[in-house]
Short mmCIF file of C-alpha atoms in Angstrom, two decimals:
data_model
loop_
_atom_site.label_atom_id
_atom_site.label_comp_id
_atom_site.label_asym_id
_atom_site.label_seq_id
_atom_site.Cartn_x
_atom_site.Cartn_y
_atom_site.Cartn_z
CA MET U 687 -84.17 -69.12 -139.89
CA THR U 688 -80.44 -68.60 -140.57
CA GLY U 689 -78.20 -67.77 -143.45
CA ARG U 690 -76.59 -71.14 -143.59
CA PRO U 691 -76.33 -72.71 -147.08
CA LEU U 692 -79.47 -74.32 -148.46
CA PRO U 693 -79.53 -78.16 -148.59
CA GLU U 694 -78.79 -79.46 -152.10
CA LEU U 695 -82.19 -81.14 -152.32
CA PRO U 696 -84.73 -79.23 -150.11
CA ASP U 697 -88.25 -80.32 -149.46
CA VAL U 698 -90.64 -80.07 -152.35
CA ILE U 699 -94.29 -78.64 -152.00
CA GLY U 700 -96.89 -78.83 -154.71
CA LEU U 701 -99.64 -76.22 -154.96
CA GLY U 702 -102.18 -77.76 -157.33
CA LEU U 703 -101.73 -80.76 -159.59
CA PRO U 704 -97.97 -81.63 -160.01
CA ARG U 705 -96.37 -81.65 -163.40
CA LEU U 706 -92.68 -81.34 -163.10
CA THR U 707 -92.71 -82.85 -159.60
CA ALA U 708 -95.18 -85.66 -160.46
CA GLY U 709 -94.06 -88.93 -158.81
CA PHE U 710 -92.04 -87.20 -156.12
CA ASP U 711 -94.51 -88.49 -153.39
CA GLY U 712 -93.68 -92.08 -154.41
CA ALA U 713 -89.88 -91.98 -154.98
CA GLU U 714 -86.96 -90.02 -153.85
CA ARG U 715 -85.56 -90.24 -157.44
CA LEU U 716 -87.46 -91.29 -160.53
CA ASP U 717 -85.28 -93.78 -162.41
CA ARG U 718 -86.02 -94.63 -166.01
CA ARG U 719 -88.66 -97.27 -165.24
CA MET U 720 -90.44 -94.98 -162.75
CA HIS U 721 -90.23 -92.08 -164.96
CA LEU U 722 -91.93 -93.85 -167.77
CA ALA U 723 -94.62 -95.08 -165.38
CA VAL U 724 -95.32 -91.54 -164.19
CA HIS U 725 -94.91 -89.48 -167.46
CA GLY U 726 -95.16 -92.08 -170.25
CA CYS U 727 -92.97 -92.03 -173.45
CA ALA U 728 -92.04 -88.75 -175.01
CA PRO U 729 -93.53 -88.13 -178.42
CA ARG U 730 -91.56 -87.61 -181.58
CA LEU U 731 -92.03 -84.16 -183.20
CA THR U 732 -90.70 -82.30 -186.21
CA GLU U 733 -88.69 -79.10 -185.73
CA ASP U 734 -91.68 -77.10 -187.02
CA ARG U 735 -94.17 -78.76 -184.65
CA LEU U 736 -91.84 -78.38 -181.65
CA THR U 737 -91.28 -74.69 -182.41
CA ARG U 738 -94.98 -74.08 -182.80
CA LEU U 739 -95.66 -75.91 -179.55
CA ALA U 740 -93.13 -73.77 -177.74
CA GLU U 741 -94.74 -70.67 -179.14
CA GLY U 742 -98.26 -71.88 -178.31
CA VAL U 743 -97.51 -72.40 -174.66
CA GLY U 744 -95.39 -69.27 -174.43
CA LEU U 745 -92.40 -71.17 -173.15
CA ARG U 746 -89.58 -68.82 -171.91
CA GLY U 747 -86.28 -69.64 -170.36
CA ARG U 748 -86.59 -70.29 -166.64
CA GLY U 749 -82.99 -69.47 -165.76
CA GLY U 750 -83.48 -65.70 -165.30
CA ALA U 751 -83.40 -63.91 -168.64
CA GLY U 752 -86.76 -65.23 -169.79
CA PHE U 753 -85.87 -65.44 -173.49
CA PRO U 754 -88.57 -66.98 -175.72
CA PHE U 755 -87.61 -70.60 -176.33
CA ALA U 756 -89.17 -70.86 -179.75
CA ARG U 757 -86.99 -67.96 -181.04
CA LYS U 758 -83.89 -69.65 -179.65
CA LEU U 759 -84.83 -72.96 -181.23
CA ARG U 760 -85.54 -71.39 -184.60
CA ALA U 761 -82.35 -69.37 -184.54
CA VAL U 762 -80.20 -72.40 -183.85
CA GLY U 763 -81.80 -74.44 -186.56
CA GLU U 764 -81.41 -71.73 -189.23
CA ALA U 765 -77.79 -71.04 -188.22
CA ALA U 766 -76.88 -74.71 -188.43
CA ARG U 767 -78.47 -75.02 -191.86
CA ARG U 768 -76.91 -71.92 -193.14
CA ARG U 769 -73.40 -73.10 -192.12
CA GLY U 770 -73.95 -76.75 -192.92
CA VAL U 771 -73.03 -77.94 -189.51
CA ARG U 772 -74.72 -80.01 -186.76
CA PRO U 773 -75.67 -77.95 -183.66
CA VAL U 774 -75.09 -78.79 -180.02
CA VAL U 775 -77.57 -78.94 -177.17
CA VAL U 776 -76.41 -77.86 -173.68
CA VAL U 777 -78.45 -78.11 -170.47
CA ASN U 778 -77.45 -75.37 -167.97
CA GLY U 779 -77.88 -76.99 -164.54
CA CYS U 780 -75.27 -74.71 -162.93
CA GLU U 781 -77.29 -72.76 -160.38
CA GLY U 782 -74.65 -70.15 -159.33
CA GLU U 783 -77.39 -68.35 -157.42
CA PRO U 784 -77.17 -69.52 -153.74
CA ALA U 785 -80.87 -69.07 -153.21
CA CYS U 786 -82.01 -71.34 -156.01
CA ARG U 787 -82.39 -75.12 -155.90
CA LYS U 788 -85.00 -75.77 -158.48
CA ASP U 789 -82.66 -77.15 -161.20
CA ALA U 790 -80.84 -79.21 -158.53
CA VAL U 791 -84.18 -80.76 -157.49
CA LEU U 792 -85.04 -81.54 -161.17
CA LEU U 793 -81.74 -83.06 -161.94
CA GLY U 794 -81.44 -84.87 -158.64
CA ARG U 795 -84.94 -86.29 -158.60
CA ALA U 796 -86.37 -86.15 -162.18
CA PRO U 797 -83.34 -86.21 -164.41
CA HIS U 798 -85.11 -88.18 -167.19
CA LEU U 799 -87.69 -85.33 -167.60
CA VAL U 800 -84.91 -82.88 -168.25
CA LEU U 801 -83.18 -85.28 -170.62
CA ASP U 802 -86.49 -85.90 -172.41
CA GLY U 803 -86.67 -82.27 -173.33
CA ALA U 804 -83.07 -81.91 -174.26
CA LEU U 805 -83.07 -85.11 -176.42
CA LEU U 806 -86.26 -84.02 -178.09
CA ALA U 807 -84.65 -80.68 -179.08
CA ALA U 808 -81.52 -82.54 -180.24
CA GLU U 809 -83.51 -84.81 -182.40
CA VAL U 810 -85.42 -82.15 -184.29
CA LEU U 811 -82.30 -80.05 -184.78
CA GLY U 812 -80.08 -82.97 -185.85
CA ALA U 813 -77.72 -82.46 -182.98
CA ARG U 814 -75.26 -85.25 -182.11
CA THR U 815 -73.82 -83.72 -178.98
CA LEU U 816 -75.54 -83.24 -175.60
CA VAL U 817 -73.84 -81.58 -172.66
CA VAL U 818 -75.25 -81.23 -169.08
CA GLY U 819 -73.52 -78.69 -166.88
CA VAL U 820 -73.75 -79.06 -163.08
CA THR U 821 -72.08 -77.70 -159.98
CA ARG U 822 -73.23 -80.03 -157.27
CA GLN U 823 -72.24 -83.63 -156.53
CA ARG U 824 -75.69 -85.15 -156.16
CA ALA U 825 -76.86 -83.57 -159.45
CA GLU U 826 -73.81 -84.91 -161.25
CA ALA U 827 -74.28 -88.47 -159.86
CA SER U 828 -78.03 -88.48 -160.76
CA VAL U 829 -77.51 -87.21 -164.34
CA ARG U 830 -74.61 -89.76 -164.88
CA GLU U 831 -76.96 -92.58 -163.69
CA ALA U 832 -79.76 -91.34 -165.90
CA LEU U 833 -77.50 -91.27 -169.03
CA ALA U 834 -76.35 -94.83 -168.21
CA GLU U 835 -79.96 -96.02 -167.83
CA ARG U 836 -80.62 -94.70 -171.32
CA GLY U 837 -77.34 -96.20 -172.73
CA LEU U 838 -75.94 -92.71 -173.59
CA THR U 839 -72.15 -92.18 -173.41
CA ASP U 840 -69.58 -89.88 -174.84
CA ARG U 841 -68.08 -92.61 -177.03
CA ARG U 842 -67.53 -92.09 -180.79
CA GLY U 843 -69.99 -93.71 -183.18
CA ARG U 844 -73.08 -92.99 -181.00
CA THR U 845 -76.06 -91.38 -182.59
CA VAL U 846 -75.93 -88.82 -179.72
CA ARG U 847 -72.80 -88.39 -177.62
CA ALA U 848 -73.69 -87.17 -174.12
CA ARG U 849 -71.61 -86.04 -171.27
CA VAL U 850 -71.75 -84.24 -167.93
CA VAL U 851 -69.48 -81.24 -167.17
CA ARG U 852 -68.86 -80.31 -163.39
CA LEU U 853 -68.12 -76.71 -162.73
CA PRO U 854 -67.14 -75.00 -159.57
CA GLU U 855 -69.98 -73.93 -157.36
CA ARG U 856 -69.67 -70.14 -158.03
CA LEU U 857 -72.04 -67.41 -159.07
CA VAL U 858 -70.26 -66.98 -162.52
CA SER U 859 -70.67 -70.75 -163.21
CA GLY U 860 -74.33 -70.06 -163.90
CA GLU U 861 -73.46 -67.72 -166.81
CA ALA U 862 -74.11 -69.41 -170.13
CA SER U 863 -70.85 -68.19 -171.61
CA ALA U 864 -68.94 -69.52 -168.61
CA LEU U 865 -70.55 -72.98 -168.97
CA LEU U 866 -69.77 -73.16 -172.74
CA ARG U 867 -66.19 -72.03 -172.05
CA ALA U 868 -65.79 -74.76 -169.45
CA ALA U 869 -67.42 -77.47 -171.62
CA GLY U 870 -64.87 -76.60 -174.30
CA GLY U 871 -61.94 -77.17 -171.94
CA GLY U 872 -61.47 -73.63 -170.75
CA PRO U 873 -61.83 -71.94 -167.35
CA ALA U 874 -65.43 -71.56 -165.99
CA VAL U 875 -65.53 -67.83 -166.37
CA PRO U 876 -67.25 -65.68 -169.00
CA PRO U 877 -65.08 -64.67 -171.89
CA GLY U 878 -64.14 -61.10 -172.59
CA ARG U 879 -66.14 -60.85 -175.85
CA HIS U 880 -69.87 -61.37 -176.25
CA ALA U 881 -71.04 -63.96 -178.77
CA ARG U 882 -74.51 -65.45 -179.41
CA ALA U 883 -74.64 -69.17 -178.49
CA CYS U 884 -77.20 -69.79 -181.24
CA GLU U 885 -74.65 -68.56 -183.80
CA GLU U 886 -71.26 -69.45 -182.23
CA GLY U 887 -71.52 -71.61 -179.13
CA LEU U 888 -69.74 -74.77 -177.94
CA GLY U 889 -66.88 -75.47 -180.35
CA GLY U 890 -67.84 -72.58 -182.47
CA VAL U 891 -71.08 -74.24 -183.81
CA PRO U 892 -74.66 -73.11 -183.14
CA THR U 893 -75.72 -74.15 -179.62
CA LEU U 894 -79.20 -74.45 -178.07
CA LEU U 895 -78.53 -73.72 -174.41
CA SER U 896 -81.21 -73.41 -171.76
CA ASP U 897 -81.66 -74.26 -168.08
CA ALA U 898 -82.85 -77.62 -166.68
CA GLU U 899 -86.41 -76.36 -165.89
CA THR U 900 -86.94 -75.09 -169.41
CA PHE U 901 -86.14 -78.47 -171.01
CA ALA U 902 -88.30 -80.21 -168.38
CA GLN U 903 -91.18 -77.79 -169.30
CA LEU U 904 -90.64 -78.58 -172.90
CA ALA U 905 -90.92 -82.35 -172.14
CA VAL U 906 -94.22 -81.73 -170.24
CA ALA U 907 -95.69 -79.55 -173.03
CA ALA U 908 -94.77 -82.19 -175.67
CA ARG U 909 -96.73 -84.82 -173.82
CA LEU U 910 -99.71 -82.62 -172.93
CA GLY U 911 -100.04 -80.41 -176.04
CA THR U 912 -100.83 -76.79 -176.22
CA ASP U 913 -104.39 -76.83 -174.81
CA ARG U 914 -103.87 -79.16 -171.83
CA TYR U 915 -100.58 -77.49 -171.03
CA ALA U 916 -102.45 -74.14 -170.88
CA ALA U 917 -105.24 -75.49 -168.70
CA THR U 918 -103.42 -74.06 -165.60
CA GLY U 919 -101.69 -70.83 -165.08
CA THR U 920 -102.40 -67.48 -166.68
CA PRO U 921 -103.38 -67.03 -170.41
CA ALA U 922 -100.12 -65.01 -170.86
CA GLU U 923 -97.94 -67.38 -168.97
CA PRO U 924 -99.56 -70.87 -168.96
CA GLY U 925 -98.33 -73.83 -166.97
CA THR U 926 -96.59 -74.13 -163.67
CA LEU U 927 -93.29 -72.84 -162.38
CA LEU U 928 -90.71 -73.78 -159.78
CA LEU U 929 -89.88 -71.42 -156.87
CA THR U 930 -87.25 -71.71 -154.20
CA LEU U 931 -88.29 -70.33 -150.81
CA SER U 932 -85.66 -69.57 -148.18
CA GLY U 933 -84.66 -66.72 -145.92
CA GLY U 934 -87.39 -66.05 -143.26
CA VAL U 935 -89.19 -69.45 -143.60
CA PRO U 936 -88.86 -72.33 -141.09
CA ARG U 937 -87.40 -74.68 -143.76
CA PRO U 938 -86.14 -73.99 -147.35
CA CYS U 939 -88.31 -75.55 -150.00
CA VAL U 940 -88.96 -75.77 -153.66
CA VAL U 941 -92.53 -75.12 -154.72
CA GLU U 942 -94.31 -75.98 -157.95
CA ALA U 943 -97.16 -73.70 -158.49
CA PRO U 944 -99.47 -72.51 -161.26
CA SER U 945 -98.28 -69.20 -162.72
CA GLY U 946 -100.39 -66.40 -161.34
CA VAL U 947 -100.74 -67.74 -157.93
CA PRO U 948 -100.87 -64.99 -155.21
CA MET U 949 -97.53 -64.42 -153.65
CA GLY U 950 -99.16 -64.23 -150.20
CA TYR U 951 -100.53 -67.73 -150.57
CA VAL U 952 -97.14 -69.08 -151.36
CA LEU U 953 -95.63 -67.38 -148.43
CA ARG U 954 -98.22 -68.48 -145.99
CA THR U 955 -98.06 -72.01 -147.29
CA CYS U 956 -94.26 -72.10 -146.62
CA GLY U 957 -94.73 -70.71 -143.11
CA ALA U 958 -93.35 -67.20 -143.55
CA ASP U 959 -93.91 -64.76 -140.74
CA PRO U 960 -96.90 -62.55 -141.63
CA ALA U 961 -95.03 -59.47 -140.16
CA LEU U 962 -92.43 -59.38 -142.93
CA GLN U 963 -90.37 -56.30 -143.88
CA GLY U 964 -90.15 -57.29 -147.51
CA VAL U 965 -89.53 -59.99 -149.98
CA LEU U 966 -86.57 -60.48 -152.29
CA VAL U 967 -87.80 -61.94 -155.61
CA GLY U 968 -85.40 -63.12 -158.27
CA GLY U 969 -82.50 -63.87 -156.02
CA TYR U 970 -79.33 -61.82 -155.56
CA HIS U 971 -79.62 -60.32 -159.06
CA GLY U 972 -83.34 -59.57 -158.44
CA GLY U 973 -85.13 -56.90 -156.44
CA TRP U 974 -86.68 -56.16 -153.15
CA LEU U 975 -90.41 -55.56 -152.76
CA ASP U 976 -91.82 -54.07 -149.61
CA ALA U 977 -94.24 -56.35 -147.70
CA ALA U 978 -97.50 -54.77 -148.89
CA THR U 979 -96.41 -54.88 -152.58
CA ALA U 980 -95.25 -58.46 -152.27
CA TYR U 981 -98.35 -59.78 -150.61
CA GLY U 982 -100.46 -58.03 -153.34
CA ALA U 983 -98.51 -59.42 -156.25
CA ALA U 984 -99.00 -62.50 -158.29
CA VAL U 985 -96.27 -64.90 -159.10
CA SER U 986 -95.65 -64.41 -162.81
CA ARG U 987 -93.07 -62.72 -164.90
CA ASP U 988 -95.30 -59.89 -166.00
CA ALA U 989 -96.98 -59.37 -162.57
CA LEU U 990 -93.73 -59.16 -160.72
CA ALA U 991 -92.24 -56.79 -163.31
CA THR U 992 -95.27 -54.53 -162.91
CA ALA U 993 -94.71 -54.60 -159.14
CA GLY U 994 -91.06 -53.52 -159.51
CA GLY U 995 -89.57 -56.96 -159.11
CA THR U 996 -88.37 -59.80 -161.35
CA LEU U 997 -89.17 -63.44 -161.42
CA GLY U 998 -85.57 -64.33 -162.42
CA ALA U 999 -84.76 -67.92 -161.64
CA GLY U 1000 -87.61 -68.22 -159.21
CA ALA U 1001 -85.90 -67.48 -155.86
CA VAL U 1002 -88.24 -65.93 -153.19
CA LEU U 1003 -86.73 -64.80 -149.94
CA PRO U 1004 -89.04 -63.24 -147.33
CA LEU U 1005 -87.29 -61.03 -144.74
CA PRO U 1006 -88.51 -61.23 -141.02
CA GLY U 1007 -88.70 -58.08 -138.94
CA SER U 1008 -85.98 -59.08 -136.58
CA THR U 1009 -83.02 -58.21 -138.85
CA CYS U 1010 -81.72 -55.11 -140.55
CA PRO U 1011 -82.69 -55.16 -144.17
CA LEU U 1012 -79.84 -52.88 -145.35
CA GLY U 1013 -77.37 -54.88 -143.34
CA GLU U 1014 -78.64 -58.14 -144.97
CA THR U 1015 -78.27 -56.43 -148.41
CA ALA U 1016 -74.79 -55.21 -147.63
CA ARG U 1017 -73.74 -58.67 -146.46
CA VAL U 1018 -74.87 -60.18 -149.74
CA ALA U 1019 -73.30 -57.28 -151.67
CA HIS U 1020 -69.92 -58.22 -150.15
CA TRP U 1021 -70.38 -61.82 -151.30
CA LEU U 1022 -71.34 -60.62 -154.78
CA ALA U 1023 -68.13 -58.61 -154.90
CA ALA U 1024 -66.00 -61.57 -153.78
CA GLU U 1025 -67.63 -63.72 -156.58
CA SER U 1026 -66.22 -61.52 -159.32
CA ALA U 1027 -64.43 -63.39 -162.07
CA GLY U 1028 -61.86 -60.67 -161.79
CA GLN U 1029 -61.56 -60.15 -165.50
CA CYS U 1030 -62.98 -56.63 -165.93
CA GLY U 1031 -62.33 -53.58 -163.73
CA PRO U 1032 -65.86 -52.42 -163.22
CA CYS U 1033 -66.64 -55.85 -161.62
CA ARG U 1034 -63.43 -56.41 -159.76
CA LEU U 1035 -63.11 -52.83 -158.39
CA GLY U 1036 -66.69 -51.58 -158.78
CA LEU U 1037 -68.54 -54.23 -156.88
CA PRO U 1038 -66.34 -53.91 -153.74
CA THR U 1039 -66.82 -50.11 -153.92
CA LEU U 1040 -70.57 -50.54 -154.09
CA ALA U 1041 -70.56 -52.99 -151.19
CA GLY U 1042 -68.30 -50.77 -149.14
CA ALA U 1043 -70.42 -47.66 -149.82
CA LEU U 1044 -73.57 -49.48 -148.67
CA ALA U 1045 -71.78 -50.82 -145.54
CA GLU U 1046 -70.91 -47.19 -144.72
CA VAL U 1047 -74.46 -46.19 -144.92
CA VAL U 1048 -75.48 -49.10 -142.57
CA ALA U 1049 -72.68 -48.20 -140.10
CA GLY U 1050 -74.07 -44.75 -139.50
CA PRO U 1051 -74.51 -41.42 -141.14
CA GLY U 1052 -73.00 -41.97 -144.56
CA ALA U 1053 -72.91 -40.39 -148.05
CA LEU U 1054 -75.79 -42.09 -149.80
CA GLU U 1055 -74.51 -40.54 -153.05
CA GLY U 1056 -71.53 -42.84 -152.81
CA VAL U 1057 -73.85 -45.84 -153.40
CA ARG U 1058 -75.49 -44.15 -156.39
CA GLU U 1059 -72.14 -43.17 -157.88
CA ALA U 1060 -70.86 -46.68 -157.53
CA VAL U 1061 -73.98 -47.94 -159.37
CA ARG U 1062 -73.37 -45.47 -162.13
CA GLY U 1063 -69.84 -46.86 -162.59
CA LEU U 1064 -71.13 -50.47 -162.93
CA ARG U 1065 -74.04 -50.40 -165.34
CA GLY U 1066 -73.44 -51.94 -168.66
CA ARG U 1067 -69.75 -52.21 -168.21
CA GLY U 1068 -69.14 -55.81 -167.26
CA ALA U 1069 -68.24 -58.95 -169.24
CA CYS U 1070 -71.26 -60.73 -167.66
CA ARG U 1071 -74.49 -59.76 -165.83
CA ASN U 1072 -72.96 -59.69 -162.31
CA PRO U 1073 -72.31 -55.96 -162.16
CA ASP U 1074 -75.74 -55.03 -163.48
CA GLY U 1075 -77.64 -57.56 -161.44
CA SER U 1076 -75.78 -56.59 -158.19
CA ALA U 1077 -76.47 -52.87 -158.77
CA ARG U 1078 -80.24 -53.69 -159.37
CA PHE U 1079 -80.24 -55.62 -156.05
CA VAL U 1080 -78.70 -52.82 -154.06
CA LEU U 1081 -80.78 -50.07 -155.59
CA SER U 1082 -83.96 -52.03 -154.94
CA ALA U 1083 -83.18 -52.22 -151.20
CA LEU U 1084 -82.86 -48.44 -150.99
CA ALA U 1085 -86.26 -48.08 -152.68
CA ALA U 1086 -87.98 -50.76 -150.65
CA PHE U 1087 -86.73 -49.95 -147.17
CA THR U 1088 -86.91 -46.13 -147.14
CA ASP U 1089 -87.68 -45.78 -143.45
CA ASP U 1090 -84.65 -47.95 -142.54
CA LEU U 1091 -82.52 -46.03 -144.98
CA ALA U 1092 -83.50 -42.72 -143.38
CA ALA U 1093 -82.71 -44.12 -139.94
CA HIS U 1094 -79.23 -45.09 -141.05
CA VAL U 1095 -78.41 -41.99 -143.17
CA LEU U 1096 -79.71 -39.52 -140.62
CA GLY U 1097 -77.89 -41.31 -137.74
CA GLY U 1098 -78.59 -43.91 -135.10
CA GLY U 1099 -79.47 -46.71 -137.37
CA CYS U 1100 -82.55 -48.87 -137.31
CA GLY U 1101 -81.68 -50.53 -133.96
CA ARG U 1102 -81.52 -54.10 -135.34
CA GLY U 1103 -78.47 -56.25 -136.00
CA THR U 1104 -77.80 -58.26 -139.09
CA ALA U 1105 -78.95 -61.79 -138.43
CA GLY U 1106 -77.57 -63.31 -141.72
CA VAL U 1107 -81.00 -64.59 -142.75
CA LEU U 1108 -80.23 -64.65 -146.52
CA PRO U 1109 -78.42 -67.82 -147.45
CA LEU U 1110 -74.90 -67.88 -148.73
CA PRO U 1111 -72.78 -70.87 -149.78
CA ALA U 1112 -70.27 -72.34 -147.31
CA PRO U 1113 -66.71 -71.42 -148.23
CA THR U 1114 -64.51 -74.24 -149.62
CA ARG U 1115 -60.85 -74.90 -149.72
CA THR U 1116 -60.35 -77.90 -151.96
CA GLY U 1117 -63.82 -78.19 -153.36
CA ALA U 1118 -65.42 -79.93 -150.38
CA PRO U 1119 -67.93 -77.83 -148.43
CA GLU U 1120 -66.80 -76.55 -145.02
CA SER U 1121 -68.97 -75.83 -142.01
CA ARG U 1122 -69.32 -72.16 -141.13
CA GLU U 1123 -67.21 -72.77 -138.06
CA GLY U 1124 -64.24 -73.66 -140.33
CA ALA U 1125 -64.61 -70.46 -142.44
CA GLU U 1126 -61.92 -67.86 -142.45
CA ARG U 1127 -62.04 -64.08 -142.78
CA LEU U 1128 -59.40 -61.53 -143.45
CA ALA U 1129 -58.80 -59.49 -140.20
CA VAL U 1130 -56.51 -56.70 -139.37
CA ASP U 1131 -54.77 -55.59 -136.12
CA ARG U 1132 -55.53 -51.85 -136.10
CA THR U 1133 -52.71 -51.20 -133.66
CA LEU U 1134 -50.19 -52.44 -136.15
CA CYS U 1135 -51.71 -51.32 -139.51
CA ALA U 1136 -49.79 -48.50 -141.15
CA GLY U 1137 -52.02 -47.99 -144.13
CA HIS U 1138 -49.62 -49.20 -146.77
CA GLY U 1139 -52.56 -50.40 -148.92
CA LEU U 1140 -50.85 -53.39 -150.47
CA CYS U 1141 -53.70 -55.65 -149.37
CA ALA U 1142 -56.32 -53.51 -151.25
CA GLY U 1143 -54.26 -53.93 -154.43
CA LEU U 1144 -54.01 -57.73 -154.09
CA VAL U 1145 -57.64 -58.50 -153.04
CA PRO U 1146 -59.81 -55.57 -153.88
CA GLU U 1147 -62.77 -57.88 -153.68
CA LEU U 1148 -62.23 -58.24 -149.91
CA VAL U 1149 -60.30 -55.06 -148.99
CA ARG U 1150 -60.87 -51.47 -149.97
CA LEU U 1151 -59.22 -48.35 -148.62
CA GLY U 1152 -61.31 -45.94 -146.57
CA ARG U 1153 -61.21 -42.20 -146.91
CA ASP U 1154 -58.48 -42.07 -144.35
CA GLY U 1155 -56.30 -44.50 -146.39
CA TYR U 1156 -56.78 -47.36 -144.06
CA PRO U 1157 -58.20 -50.75 -145.01
CA SER U 1158 -61.93 -51.56 -144.72
CA LEU U 1159 -62.62 -55.35 -144.90
CA ALA U 1160 -65.54 -56.99 -146.55
CA ASP U 1161 -68.18 -58.63 -144.36
CA THR U 1162 -67.69 -62.04 -145.87
CA THR U 1163 -65.57 -65.18 -145.54
CA VAL U 1164 -62.76 -65.76 -147.96
CA PRO U 1165 -64.03 -67.92 -150.86
CA ALA U 1166 -61.88 -70.67 -152.31
CA HIS U 1167 -61.01 -68.77 -155.53
CA LEU U 1168 -59.61 -65.85 -153.53
CA ARG U 1169 -57.76 -67.85 -150.93
CA GLY U 1170 -54.40 -67.78 -152.69
CA ARG U 1171 -54.45 -64.04 -153.11
CA ALA U 1172 -55.66 -63.52 -149.56
CA GLN U 1173 -52.71 -65.54 -148.23
CA ARG U 1174 -50.41 -63.52 -150.46
CA ALA U 1175 -51.70 -60.31 -148.99
CA VAL U 1176 -51.16 -61.72 -145.48
CA ARG U 1177 -47.53 -62.56 -146.26
CA ARG U 1178 -46.80 -59.32 -147.98
CA CYS U 1179 -48.29 -57.00 -145.29
CA PRO U 1180 -45.23 -54.84 -144.25
CA ALA U 1181 -46.61 -54.16 -140.82
CA LEU U 1182 -47.70 -57.80 -140.16
CA ALA U 1183 -51.16 -56.48 -139.41
CA LEU U 1184 -53.18 -58.51 -141.71
CA TYR U 1185 -54.16 -62.17 -140.91
CA LEU U 1186 -56.59 -64.95 -141.62
CA ALA U 1187 -58.86 -65.66 -138.65
CA ARG U 1188 -61.39 -68.43 -138.23
CA GLU U 1189 -64.88 -67.18 -137.43
CA GLU U 1190 -64.90 -68.83 -133.98
CA GLN U 1191 -61.48 -67.31 -133.12
CA SER U 1192 -61.60 -66.25 -129.41
CA GLN U 1193 -60.01 -63.34 -127.77
CA GLU U 1194 -57.47 -65.72 -126.25
CA GLN U 1195 -56.45 -66.76 -129.79
CA SER U 1196 -56.25 -63.22 -130.80
CA GLY U 1197 -53.82 -62.65 -127.88
CA ASP U 1198 -51.79 -65.64 -129.00
CA ARG U 1199 -51.58 -64.15 -132.54
CA ARG U 1200 -50.27 -60.88 -131.15
CA GLN U 1201 -47.47 -62.98 -129.43
CA GLU U 1202 -46.72 -64.58 -132.81
CA GLN U 1203 -46.38 -61.16 -134.44
CA ASP U 1204 -44.02 -59.94 -131.65
CA ARG U 1205 -41.74 -62.99 -132.26
CA ALA U 1206 -41.74 -62.29 -136.02
CA ARG U 1207 -40.85 -58.59 -135.32
CA ASP U 1208 -38.03 -59.74 -132.91
CA GLY U 1209 -36.65 -61.96 -135.67
CA ASP U 1210 -37.94 -65.37 -134.53
CA PRO U 1211 -37.97 -67.39 -137.79
CA HIS U 1212 -40.38 -69.98 -136.44
CA PRO U 1213 -43.54 -68.35 -135.03
CA ARG U 1214 -46.32 -70.76 -134.20
CA SER U 1215 -47.69 -71.23 -137.72
CA GLY U 1216 -50.48 -73.43 -136.63
CA ARG U 1217 -52.51 -70.50 -135.32
CA ARG U 1218 -53.29 -69.07 -138.75
CA SER U 1219 -53.53 -69.97 -142.35
CA GLY U 1220 -51.37 -67.33 -143.98
CA LYS U 1221 -47.88 -68.51 -142.99
CA ARG U 1222 -45.18 -66.03 -143.42
#
């Protein structure tokens, strides 16, 4: 029950008759032959029939926004015909959310089901290009193998040219606009201007973009038809859905369940402690529900919205009673700030301010208004959904954990430490995952710091200046995309107070570092550089 990164392919549990996960009990990965044996051949449909099918089953995007798939399909077809161009189909398998693994499971274990849905959409739209975006190695290998099993390549002259695009494993990689930009050869960050993919997507042509589960659901619906598909789930949201359970459970798992199943049943099945403080639904852009509300809610988009939460991409994280809920929220808020694309001020500067304000509340009597003021500065001002989602996440914690909030704001705190139950990704240096023991954090020697503030200007995602003008450091390790700027801040610190420390650095190592600084002050040009990463 720790905050270590989730495995790429966690265990899978089925509640009821499996659909998306059918065949998982007989094979680790369904190759083309096994896939056909389990699911049969996909039918051929017209654009009108496929659109009516998506409307009939109420299919919505499962990546978080929940946009009606039929409306998206119709908009892409109409835009392509109006402009006289062929559209593009893009599968978004880039789960930037650290608490989600449903798309990774589908792409890793049932890639042909996802491809069935994507190719069915491509056929009815007349698309000749299919792109699958991924962030993880096993998903990439599985999709490449599945394309090869179907004889699909990116070579010219093919009826459909298909390719896989690998993006960095970052929060912003899950943004649709970031995937389209990367697939077009650009950086994997959202662009500064907003454009509708159905009008102007990849290469400037209309693009049908949805997440892996949505295309897999489309493939299942095409085989079953409207009535059989709606035989399970709720009338408003028929079918099954995929949830990723982590946090306060013995082992992370992906659950396929009918929509409308009681949240309490899901939590008990996955071994969650009955004495929970609350449940985070929708992941780190979702919202906290107190324990009573969570146990009384049903797992569906409408039911969770009524309860004050959001289904999002299906992440469910119960929080045990042994950890500080506001401390857990502040820890994730610092990570969200460090995940900023750094392109717009409200995100690059506003998110660290929000995380810092919450950390001050957790540390002791603090100005709660500082948190609310930071939220007001974020809403609706970012180039992507990170600022708004992060603000919703923090505000929901204040609403769900009122007793803990009072204990911290009025002094004394809640009496519990922060155990790091909520999972965050392991930091990377060159693209390969590191262990937590190899992670590095920015640290400061307070006896040397003179409050120059250069570090806060170079890496505001990790350093902010407190009311006294001295630096306050984020409670997070240095992510790969900020490592260069963090090293630059270390080198440029006029007082030689800032340094990069490994998480397991001992007091003895800290004393050695002080000796290095003394040598540097005395003019020694060769301090022992092996002790730290930011060489001067």
